[in-house]
Coordinates of C-alpha atoms and ligand atoms in Angstrom, one line a residue:
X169 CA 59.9 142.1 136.1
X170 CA 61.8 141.6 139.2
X171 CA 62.4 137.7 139.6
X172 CA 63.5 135.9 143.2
X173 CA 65.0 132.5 143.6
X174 CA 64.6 130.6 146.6
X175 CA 67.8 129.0 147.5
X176 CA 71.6 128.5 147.9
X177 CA 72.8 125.7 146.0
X178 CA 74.7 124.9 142.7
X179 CA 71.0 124.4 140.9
X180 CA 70.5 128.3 142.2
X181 CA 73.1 129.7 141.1
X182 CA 72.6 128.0 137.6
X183 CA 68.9 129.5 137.7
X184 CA 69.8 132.8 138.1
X185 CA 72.3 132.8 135.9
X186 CA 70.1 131.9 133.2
X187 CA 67.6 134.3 134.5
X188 CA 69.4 137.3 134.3
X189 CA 69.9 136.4 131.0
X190 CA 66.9 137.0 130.3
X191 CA 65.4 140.4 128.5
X192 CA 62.6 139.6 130.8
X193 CA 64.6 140.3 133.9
X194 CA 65.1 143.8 135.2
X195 CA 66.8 142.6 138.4
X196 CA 67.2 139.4 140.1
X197 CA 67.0 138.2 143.7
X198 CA 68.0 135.2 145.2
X199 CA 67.4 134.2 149.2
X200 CA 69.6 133.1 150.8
X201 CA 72.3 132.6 147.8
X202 CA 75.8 131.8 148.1
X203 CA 79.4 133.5 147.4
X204 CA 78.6 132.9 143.4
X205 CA 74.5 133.7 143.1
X206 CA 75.9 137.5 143.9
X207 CA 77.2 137.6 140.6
X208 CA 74.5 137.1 138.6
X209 CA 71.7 138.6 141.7
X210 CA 71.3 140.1 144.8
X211 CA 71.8 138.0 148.0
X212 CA 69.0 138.6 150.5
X213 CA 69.2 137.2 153.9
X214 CA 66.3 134.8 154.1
X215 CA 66.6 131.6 155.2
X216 CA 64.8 129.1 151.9
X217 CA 61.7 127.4 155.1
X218 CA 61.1 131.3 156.1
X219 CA 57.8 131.5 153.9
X220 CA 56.4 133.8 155.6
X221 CA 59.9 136.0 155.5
X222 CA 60.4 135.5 151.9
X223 CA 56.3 136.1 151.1
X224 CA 56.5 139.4 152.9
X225 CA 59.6 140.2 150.9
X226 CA 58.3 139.4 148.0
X227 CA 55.2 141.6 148.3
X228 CA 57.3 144.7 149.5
X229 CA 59.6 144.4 146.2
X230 CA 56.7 143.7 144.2
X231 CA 58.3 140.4 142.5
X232 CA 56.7 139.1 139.3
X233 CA 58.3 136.0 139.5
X234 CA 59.7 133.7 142.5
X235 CA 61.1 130.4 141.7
X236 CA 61.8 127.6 144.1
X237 CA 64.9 125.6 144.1
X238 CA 64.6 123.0 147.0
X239 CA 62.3 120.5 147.9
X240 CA 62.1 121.8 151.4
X241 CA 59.7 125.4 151.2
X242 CA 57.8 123.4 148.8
X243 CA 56.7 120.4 151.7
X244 CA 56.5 123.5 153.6
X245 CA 53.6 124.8 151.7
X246 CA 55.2 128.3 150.1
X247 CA 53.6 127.4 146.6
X248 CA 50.5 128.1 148.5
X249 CA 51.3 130.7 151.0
X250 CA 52.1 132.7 147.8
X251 CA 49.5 132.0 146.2
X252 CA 47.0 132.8 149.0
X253 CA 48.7 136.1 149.1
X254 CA 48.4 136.7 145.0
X255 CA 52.1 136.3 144.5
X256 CA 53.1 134.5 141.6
X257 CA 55.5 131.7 142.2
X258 CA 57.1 128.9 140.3
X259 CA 56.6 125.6 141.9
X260 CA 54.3 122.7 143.3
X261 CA 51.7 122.8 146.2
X262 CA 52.3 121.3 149.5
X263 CA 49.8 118.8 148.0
X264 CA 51.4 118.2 144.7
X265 CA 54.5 118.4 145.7
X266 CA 53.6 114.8 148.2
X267 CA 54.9 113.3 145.4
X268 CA 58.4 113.6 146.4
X269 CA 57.9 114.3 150.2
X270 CA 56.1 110.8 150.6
X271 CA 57.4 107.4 149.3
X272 CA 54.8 105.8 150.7
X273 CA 52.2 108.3 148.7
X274 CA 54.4 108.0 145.4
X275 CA 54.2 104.3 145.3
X276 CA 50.6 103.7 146.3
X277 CA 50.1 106.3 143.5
X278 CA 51.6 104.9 140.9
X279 CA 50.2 101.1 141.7
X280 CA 47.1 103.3 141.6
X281 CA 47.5 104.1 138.3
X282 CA 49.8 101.4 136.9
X283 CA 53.3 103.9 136.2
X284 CA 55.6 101.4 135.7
X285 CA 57.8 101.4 139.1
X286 CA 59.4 98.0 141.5
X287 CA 57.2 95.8 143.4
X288 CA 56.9 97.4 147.4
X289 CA 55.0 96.7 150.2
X290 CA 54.9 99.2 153.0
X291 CA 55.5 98.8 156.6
X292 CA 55.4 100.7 159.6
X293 CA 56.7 98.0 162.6
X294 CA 59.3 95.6 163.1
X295 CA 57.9 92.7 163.0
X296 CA 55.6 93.7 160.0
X297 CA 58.7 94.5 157.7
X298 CA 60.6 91.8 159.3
X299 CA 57.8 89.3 158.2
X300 CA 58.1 90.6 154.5
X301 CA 61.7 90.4 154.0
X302 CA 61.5 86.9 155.7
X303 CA 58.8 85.8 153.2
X304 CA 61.6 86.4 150.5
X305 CA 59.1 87.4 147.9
X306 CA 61.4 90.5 147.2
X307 CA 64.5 88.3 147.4
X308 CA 68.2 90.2 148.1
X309 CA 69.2 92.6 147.7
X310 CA 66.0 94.3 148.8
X311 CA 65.7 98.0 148.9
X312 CA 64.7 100.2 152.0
X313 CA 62.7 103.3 151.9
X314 CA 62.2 105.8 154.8
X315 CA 58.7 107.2 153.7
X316 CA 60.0 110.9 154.3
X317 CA 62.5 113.5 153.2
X318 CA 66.0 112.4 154.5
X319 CA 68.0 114.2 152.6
X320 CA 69.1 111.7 150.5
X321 CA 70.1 109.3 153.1
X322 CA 66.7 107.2 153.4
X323 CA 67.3 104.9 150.8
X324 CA 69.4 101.9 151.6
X325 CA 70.1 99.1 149.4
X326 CA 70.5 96.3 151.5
X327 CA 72.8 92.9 149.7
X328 CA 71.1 90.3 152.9
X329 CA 68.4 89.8 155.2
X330 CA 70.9 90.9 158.1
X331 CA 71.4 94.2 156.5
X332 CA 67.7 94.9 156.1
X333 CA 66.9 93.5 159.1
X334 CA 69.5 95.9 160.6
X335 CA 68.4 98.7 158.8
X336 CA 64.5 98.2 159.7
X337 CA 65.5 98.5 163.0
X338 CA 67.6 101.9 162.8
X339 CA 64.6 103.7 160.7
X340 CA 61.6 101.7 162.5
X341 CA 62.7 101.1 165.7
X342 CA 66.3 103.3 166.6
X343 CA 63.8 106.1 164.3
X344 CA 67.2 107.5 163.2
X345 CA 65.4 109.6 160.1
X346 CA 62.7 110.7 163.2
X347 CA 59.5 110.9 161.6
X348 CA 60.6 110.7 158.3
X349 CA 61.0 106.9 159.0
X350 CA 57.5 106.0 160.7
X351 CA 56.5 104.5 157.7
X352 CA 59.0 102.9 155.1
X353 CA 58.7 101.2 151.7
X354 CA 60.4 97.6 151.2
X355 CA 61.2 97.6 147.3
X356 CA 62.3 94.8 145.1
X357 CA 65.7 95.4 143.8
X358 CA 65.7 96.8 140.0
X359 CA 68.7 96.6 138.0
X360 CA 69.7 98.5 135.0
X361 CA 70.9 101.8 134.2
X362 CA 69.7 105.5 135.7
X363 CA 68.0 108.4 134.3
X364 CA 67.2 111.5 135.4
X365 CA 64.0 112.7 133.2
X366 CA 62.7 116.1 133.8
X367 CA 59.9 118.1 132.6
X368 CA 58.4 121.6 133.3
X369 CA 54.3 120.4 134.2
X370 CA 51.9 123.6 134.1
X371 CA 49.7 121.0 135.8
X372 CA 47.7 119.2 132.6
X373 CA 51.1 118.9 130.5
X374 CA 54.4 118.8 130.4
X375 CA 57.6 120.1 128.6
X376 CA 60.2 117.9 128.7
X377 CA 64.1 119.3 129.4
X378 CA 66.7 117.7 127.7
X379 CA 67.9 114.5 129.9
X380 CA 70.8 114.2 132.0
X381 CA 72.4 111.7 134.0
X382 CA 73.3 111.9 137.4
X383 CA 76.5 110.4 138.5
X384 CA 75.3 109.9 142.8
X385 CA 78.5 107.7 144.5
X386 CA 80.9 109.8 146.0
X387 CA 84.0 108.0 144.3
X388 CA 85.5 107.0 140.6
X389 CA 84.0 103.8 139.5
X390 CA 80.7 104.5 141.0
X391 CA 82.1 103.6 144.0
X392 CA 81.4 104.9 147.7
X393 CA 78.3 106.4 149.3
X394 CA 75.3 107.9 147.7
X395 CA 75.7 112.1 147.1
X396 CA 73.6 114.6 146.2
X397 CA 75.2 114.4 142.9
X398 CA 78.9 114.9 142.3
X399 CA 78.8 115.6 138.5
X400 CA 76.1 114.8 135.7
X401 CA 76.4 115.2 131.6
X402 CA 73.2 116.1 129.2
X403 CA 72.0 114.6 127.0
X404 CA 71.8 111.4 128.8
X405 CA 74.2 108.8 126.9
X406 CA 71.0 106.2 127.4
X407 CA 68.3 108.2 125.6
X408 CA 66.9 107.2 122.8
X409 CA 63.7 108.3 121.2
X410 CA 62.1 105.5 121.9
X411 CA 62.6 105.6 125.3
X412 CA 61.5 109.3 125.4
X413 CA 58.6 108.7 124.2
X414 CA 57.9 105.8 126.5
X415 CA 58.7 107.4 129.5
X416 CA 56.5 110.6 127.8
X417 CA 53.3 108.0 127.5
X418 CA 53.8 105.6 130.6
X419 CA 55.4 107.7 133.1
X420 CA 55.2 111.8 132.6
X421 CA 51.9 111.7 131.0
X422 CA 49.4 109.8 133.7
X423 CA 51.3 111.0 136.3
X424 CA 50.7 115.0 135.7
X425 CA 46.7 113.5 134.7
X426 CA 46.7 112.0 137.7
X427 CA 47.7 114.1 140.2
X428 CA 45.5 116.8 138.4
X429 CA 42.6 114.3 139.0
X430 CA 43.4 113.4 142.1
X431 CA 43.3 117.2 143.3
X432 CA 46.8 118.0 143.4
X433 CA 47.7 119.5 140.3
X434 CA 51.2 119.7 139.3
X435 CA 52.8 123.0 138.6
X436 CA 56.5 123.1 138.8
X437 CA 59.1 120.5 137.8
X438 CA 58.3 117.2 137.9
X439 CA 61.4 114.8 138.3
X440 CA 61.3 110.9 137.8
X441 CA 64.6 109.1 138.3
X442 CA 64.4 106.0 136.5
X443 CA 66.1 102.6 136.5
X444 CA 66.0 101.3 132.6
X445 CA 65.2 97.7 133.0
X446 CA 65.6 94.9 130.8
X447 CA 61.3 95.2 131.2
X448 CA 61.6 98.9 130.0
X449 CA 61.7 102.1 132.5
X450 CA 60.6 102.2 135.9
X451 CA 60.6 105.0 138.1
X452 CA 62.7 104.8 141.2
X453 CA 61.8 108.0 142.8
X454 CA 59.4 111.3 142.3
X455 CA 61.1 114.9 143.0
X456 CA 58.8 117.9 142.6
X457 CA 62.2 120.3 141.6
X458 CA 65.1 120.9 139.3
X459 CA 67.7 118.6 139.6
X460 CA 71.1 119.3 141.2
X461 CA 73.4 119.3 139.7
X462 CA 71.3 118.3 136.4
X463 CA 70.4 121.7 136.0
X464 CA 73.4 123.4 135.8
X465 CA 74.4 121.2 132.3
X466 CA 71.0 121.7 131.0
X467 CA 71.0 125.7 131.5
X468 CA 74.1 125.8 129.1
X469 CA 72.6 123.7 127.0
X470 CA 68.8 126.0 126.9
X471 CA 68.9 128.4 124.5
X472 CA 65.3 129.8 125.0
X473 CA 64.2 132.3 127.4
X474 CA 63.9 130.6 130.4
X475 CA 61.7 133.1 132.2
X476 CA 59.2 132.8 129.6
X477 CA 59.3 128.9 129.9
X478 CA 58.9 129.0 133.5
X479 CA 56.1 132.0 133.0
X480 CA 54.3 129.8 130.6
X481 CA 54.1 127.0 133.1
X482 CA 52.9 129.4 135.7
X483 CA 49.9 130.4 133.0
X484 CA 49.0 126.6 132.7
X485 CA 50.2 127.5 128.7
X486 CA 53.6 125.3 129.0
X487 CA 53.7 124.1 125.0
X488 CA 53.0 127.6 124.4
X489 CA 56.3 128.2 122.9
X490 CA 59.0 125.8 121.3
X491 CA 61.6 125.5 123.9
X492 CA 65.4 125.6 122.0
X493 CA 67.9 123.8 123.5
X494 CA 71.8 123.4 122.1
X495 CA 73.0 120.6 120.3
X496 CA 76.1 120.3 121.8
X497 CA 76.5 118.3 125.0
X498 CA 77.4 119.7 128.4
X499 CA 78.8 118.5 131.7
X500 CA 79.2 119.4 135.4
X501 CA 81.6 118.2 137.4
X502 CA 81.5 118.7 141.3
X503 CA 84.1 120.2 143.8
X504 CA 83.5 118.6 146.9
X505 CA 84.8 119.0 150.3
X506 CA 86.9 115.9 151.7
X507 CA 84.7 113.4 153.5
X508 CA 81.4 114.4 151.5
X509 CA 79.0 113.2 152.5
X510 CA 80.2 111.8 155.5
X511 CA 82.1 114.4 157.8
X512 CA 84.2 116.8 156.2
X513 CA 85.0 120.6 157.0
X514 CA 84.0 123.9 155.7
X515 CA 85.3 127.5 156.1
X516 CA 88.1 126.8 153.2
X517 CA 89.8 129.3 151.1
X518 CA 88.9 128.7 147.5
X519 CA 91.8 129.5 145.4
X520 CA 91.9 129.3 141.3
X521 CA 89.3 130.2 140.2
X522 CA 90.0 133.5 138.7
X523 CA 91.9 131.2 136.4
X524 CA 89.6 130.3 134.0
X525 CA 89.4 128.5 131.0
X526 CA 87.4 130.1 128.3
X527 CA 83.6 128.3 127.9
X528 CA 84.3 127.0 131.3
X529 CA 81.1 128.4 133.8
X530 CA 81.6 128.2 137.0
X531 CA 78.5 127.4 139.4
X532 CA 78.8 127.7 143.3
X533 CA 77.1 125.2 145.7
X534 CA 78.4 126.0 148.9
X535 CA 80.6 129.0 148.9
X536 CA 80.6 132.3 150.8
X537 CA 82.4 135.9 149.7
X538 CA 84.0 136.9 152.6
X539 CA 87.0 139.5 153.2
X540 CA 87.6 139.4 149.2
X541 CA 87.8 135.2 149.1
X542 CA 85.6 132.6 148.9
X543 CA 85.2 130.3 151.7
X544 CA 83.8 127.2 151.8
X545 CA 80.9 127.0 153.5
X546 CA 79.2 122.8 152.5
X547 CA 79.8 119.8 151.1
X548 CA 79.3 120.4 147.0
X549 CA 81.0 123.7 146.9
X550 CA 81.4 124.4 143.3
X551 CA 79.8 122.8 140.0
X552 CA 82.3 123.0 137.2
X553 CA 80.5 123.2 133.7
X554 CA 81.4 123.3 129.9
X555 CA 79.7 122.8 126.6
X556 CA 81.4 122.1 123.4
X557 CA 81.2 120.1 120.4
X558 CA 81.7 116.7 121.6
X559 CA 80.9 115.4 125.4
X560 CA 85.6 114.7 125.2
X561 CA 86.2 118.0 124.7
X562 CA 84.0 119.2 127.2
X563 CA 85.3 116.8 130.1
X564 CA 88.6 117.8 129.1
X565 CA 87.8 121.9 129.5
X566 CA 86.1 121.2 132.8
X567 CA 88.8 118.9 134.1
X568 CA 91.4 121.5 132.6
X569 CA 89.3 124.2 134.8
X570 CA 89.5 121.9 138.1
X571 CA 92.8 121.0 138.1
X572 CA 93.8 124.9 138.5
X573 CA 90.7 125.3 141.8
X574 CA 92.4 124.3 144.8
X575 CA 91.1 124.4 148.7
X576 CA 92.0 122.5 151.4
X577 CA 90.9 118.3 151.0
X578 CA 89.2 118.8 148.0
X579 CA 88.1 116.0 146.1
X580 CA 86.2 115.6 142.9
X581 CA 85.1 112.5 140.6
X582 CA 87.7 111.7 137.7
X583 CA 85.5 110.2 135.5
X584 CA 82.0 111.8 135.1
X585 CA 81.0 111.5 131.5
X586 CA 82.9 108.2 130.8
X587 CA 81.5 105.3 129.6
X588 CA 79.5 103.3 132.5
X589 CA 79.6 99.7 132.9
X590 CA 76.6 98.1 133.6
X591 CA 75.0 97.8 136.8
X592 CA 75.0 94.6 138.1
Ligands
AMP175 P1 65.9 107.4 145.4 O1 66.2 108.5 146.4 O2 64.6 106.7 145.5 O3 66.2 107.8 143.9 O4 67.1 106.4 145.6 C1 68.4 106.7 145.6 C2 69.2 105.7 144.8 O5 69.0 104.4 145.3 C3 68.8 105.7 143.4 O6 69.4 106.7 142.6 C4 69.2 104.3 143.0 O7 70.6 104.3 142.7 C5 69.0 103.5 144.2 N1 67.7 102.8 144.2 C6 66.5 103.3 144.6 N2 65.5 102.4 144.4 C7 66.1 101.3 143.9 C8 65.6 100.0 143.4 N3 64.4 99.7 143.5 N4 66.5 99.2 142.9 C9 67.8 99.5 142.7 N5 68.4 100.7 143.2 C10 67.5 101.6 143.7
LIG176 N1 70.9 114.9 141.6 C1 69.8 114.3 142.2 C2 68.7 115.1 142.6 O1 68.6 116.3 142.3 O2 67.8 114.6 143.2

């Protein structure tokens, strides 16, 4: 079957590369792609928020199979644009998919239904939100929420009541996330240690992927602003089967019921980040999509077909088949440009990386092929990636494999995979 992938980054290019693995795919599409998704599929010009572009495309090829990357076309509604048309597509409705789009909805649905996640009020005026964090029932540091997508960039921990005072004012009042940031969510502070747990829902249950954690601050020591992501390693050093199973019963379990009861069923991936408290887990955030860069470890680690896992899902059969996954660990480290995710420049010369080290894989974020070279073309450009028998050896291939990329300012994270302190 012909498959497409909707679009561009590092999690992308991981997808298809596992896709056209797969004796499943007879040729593989991704829109728009980058300079390293032409590798493993065909680039086609189409902008990821053109559904009805990608839709039309999608009929005229005759594609078995599309599978959406970003959060974006899914708030957009292309799970059911698709749908309406009888395509079959891999991912949430605009409905289901509320779960990551809307704070506000994730937290009033998870009070709803008791999933273990901080104490929040929501507020959508100055005075209102001032009023709460002057109460001091959630103390400082308090956490502040814009209710809408923001690119990673709506959540600010604030250490005093100046801060998120401060802060109200930009998202309530200065509307600096637009409407993203009518509403926002004022969260007690939670302290412990993150994990990313991910499952594939078919909409009544879910198929857990191996874990991973995320390492988000831009600099060694967990230092710096919040990224995308600049590296992760699977399995997650804090998983234990215990905790698996927790977070299976009190977190992966109602919410899938829930949202199926609720009229939103849940087909696609469903993403809790979690804060491991001292209480247990509680979830910080919803996302209704693969992780990035999460997903590039956990595709070298799959060993099952992942067309048929994601087909399966689509049938509303998920458990149909065990799902194999590699023993070993893996890890991803990320290339970034200098200044990420502040200012920094693209259009870069990416040099090295014909140089590779053997069981290194090398995923692109934000490249372009252009006159023979790849140019930089974002801020996470490339997502260096190994698997081996132990989670030293694999750092040390992938931090072998960085050391001979080179482009101009580039700056990567030192220590992904090493031991974290606590949070405190
Ligand atoms: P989110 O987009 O909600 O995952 O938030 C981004 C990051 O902010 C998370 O990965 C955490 O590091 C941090 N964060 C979010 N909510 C809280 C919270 N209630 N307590 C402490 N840190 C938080
Ligand atoms: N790496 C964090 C995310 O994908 O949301």
């Amino acid at each position: 079957m012909k498959i497409l992938i909707v679009g561009s980054g590092g999690r992308e290019h991981a997808l298809a590369w596992k896709i056209a693995q797969s004796p499943r795919a007879e040729k593989v599409y991704c829109a728009p792609g980058n300079g390293g998704t032409r590798l493993v599929a065909e680039n086609v010009p189409l902008s990821e928020t053109d559904i009805a572009g990608l839709a039309d495309f999608a009929e005229r090829e005759k594609i078995g199979l599309t599978v959406v990357g970003p959060e974006i076309p899914l708030t957009m509604g292309i799970a059911d644009e698709f749908e309406r048309r009888k395509l079959r597509i891999f991912g949430p409705s605009k409905k289901a998919a509320e779960i990551e789009a809307s704070k506000v909805f994730a937290k009033q649905f998870m009070e709803r239904h008791r999933i273990p996640t901080g104490r929040f009020k929501v507020a959508d005026n100055f005075d209102q939100a001032k009023k709460i964090l002057a109460s001091g029932e959630f103390g400082f540091p308090v956490v502040l929420k814009a209710d809408g997508l923001a690119a990673g960039k709506g959540v600010v921990v604030c250490p005093t009541q100046k801060k998120a005072e401060d802060t109200v004012g930009e998202m309530l009042v200065q509307k600096k996330f637009g409407p993203a940031g009518r509403r926002i969510v004022i969260e007690e502070f939670l302290r412990g240690r993150e994990v990313s747990f991910i499952v594939i829902s078919d909409g009544m249950r879910a198929q857990p992927l191996v874990t991973a954690k995320d390492h988000k601050a831009a600099y060694d020591g967990d230092k710096g602003p919040n990224t995308g992501g600049m590296g992760a390693v699977s399995p997650s050093p804090l998983m234990t089967e215990k905790l698996f199973n927790d977070v299976m019963t009190t977190v992966i379990a109602p919410a899938v019921t829930r949202l199926l009861e609720e009229g939103r069923k849940f087909k696609g991936v469903l993403y809790a980040g979690l804060m491991i408290t001292e209480e247990g887990p509680r979830v910080l955030e919803f996302n209704a999509r693969f992780g990035d860069p999460e997903t590039q470890p956990q595709m070298l680690r799959l060993e099952s077909d992942l067309v048929e896992l994601l087909t399966a899902a689509v049938e509303e059969d998920v458990l149909r088949n065990d799902v194999r996954w590699s023993a070993k660990p893996s890890g991803c480290v990320v290339v970034v440009s200098g200044g990420y995710p502040v200012h920094y420049e693209k259009g870069k010369i990416v040099s090295g990386l014909a140089e590779a080290v053997p069981g290194v894989t090398v995923f692109h974020a934000g490249t372009k092929f252009e006159n023979d070279t790849y140019v930089t073309t974002g801020g996470r450009v490339l997502g260096v990636c190994a698997s081996e028998e132990n989670l030293a050896e694999t750092m040390g291939k992938i931090y072998d494999a960085c050391g001979r990329i080179y482009f101009e300012a580039m700056h990567y994270r030192r220590d992904i995979g090493a031991v974290k302190e606590e949070r405190t």
